[in-house]
Amino acid sequence: MPVHIALLRAVNVGGTGKLLMAELRSLCEDLGFRDVKTYIQSGNVLFRSELAAADAARLMDGALARIMGKAPGVIVTSGAQLEKIVASNPFPVAKPNYLMINFLPEAPPPDVLKSLVAPDGEEVHVSGSEIYVHYPNGSGRSRLCLPGLRRATARNLNTVQKLAELAAGMRGT
């Protein structure tokens, strides 16, 4: 049975969009997903399902909308895709925690970088439906403005690597 990784948008440790990972695991099990595992309190969940990635994303997003009052946005991908994203890193010398990979529901328009404002030396690269952003001073201090990221959910390179490793481990069991 295929292993999927769901990346939830707008799920926070505190404040608005708060969702306990135990609740997320339970929701996924109630949806019929198997071998459900979450990774850190930021909306990452690995599971097995025969559903196609897009169908699993729609099902999960709808269930979350009922609980949270609003669909947060769910991207479902595979471990192999995450491995490819890691291997395609356009900024190999960047510190992994200073490199954010922004996952979009579909590829952005070709002119997505036209309105980019990167006053702190941020570097941006678009690849498919992902936008890599290297924040040389950290993302928390950045004044980067890129409207194309509004619908994205971001994970740093460390998290993406760990999710790919966890998925590989699940495939091997």
mmCIF file of C-alpha atoms in Angstrom, residues 1 10-11 45 52 62 64 66 75 80-81 92 101 111 126 146-147 156-157 159 164:
data_model
loop_
_atom_site.group_PDB
_atom_site.id
_atom_site.type_symbol
_atom_site.label_atom_id
_atom_site.label_comp_id
_atom_site.label_asym_id
_atom_site.label_seq_id
_atom_site.Cartn_x
_atom_site.Cartn_y
_atom_site.Cartn_z
ATOM 1 C CA MET A 1 0.000 0.000 0.000
ATOM 2 C CA ALA A 10 -1.998 27.079 8.370
ATOM 3 C CA VAL A 11 -1.566 24.634 11.242
ATOM 4 C CA VAL A 45 1.486 13.289 8.681
ATOM 5 C CA ALA A 52 -4.383 8.793 -5.168
ATOM 6 C CA GLY A 62 -12.763 18.359 3.883
ATOM 7 C CA LEU A 64 -10.272 19.256 8.622
ATOM 8 C CA ARG A 66 -15.438 20.322 9.522
ATOM 9 C CA ILE A 75 -0.664 18.977 -0.015
ATOM 10 C CA ALA A 80 10.102 9.672 -3.611
ATOM 11 C CA GLN A 81 8.932 13.183 -4.510
ATOM 12 C CA PRO A 92 23.382 23.389 -1.615
ATOM 13 C CA ILE A 101 10.655 24.726 0.546
ATOM 14 C CA ASP A 111 5.824 35.314 -13.853
ATOM 15 C CA VAL A 126 10.949 27.890 -8.680
ATOM 16 C CA LEU A 146 6.423 37.237 -2.742
ATOM 17 C CA PRO A 147 2.631 37.130 -3.219
ATOM 18 C CA ASN A 156 12.636 23.783 6.057
ATOM 19 C CA LEU A 157 15.082 21.424 4.404
ATOM 20 C CA THR A 159 11.999 18.693 7.933
ATOM 21 C CA ALA A 164 11.578 11.559 3.197
#
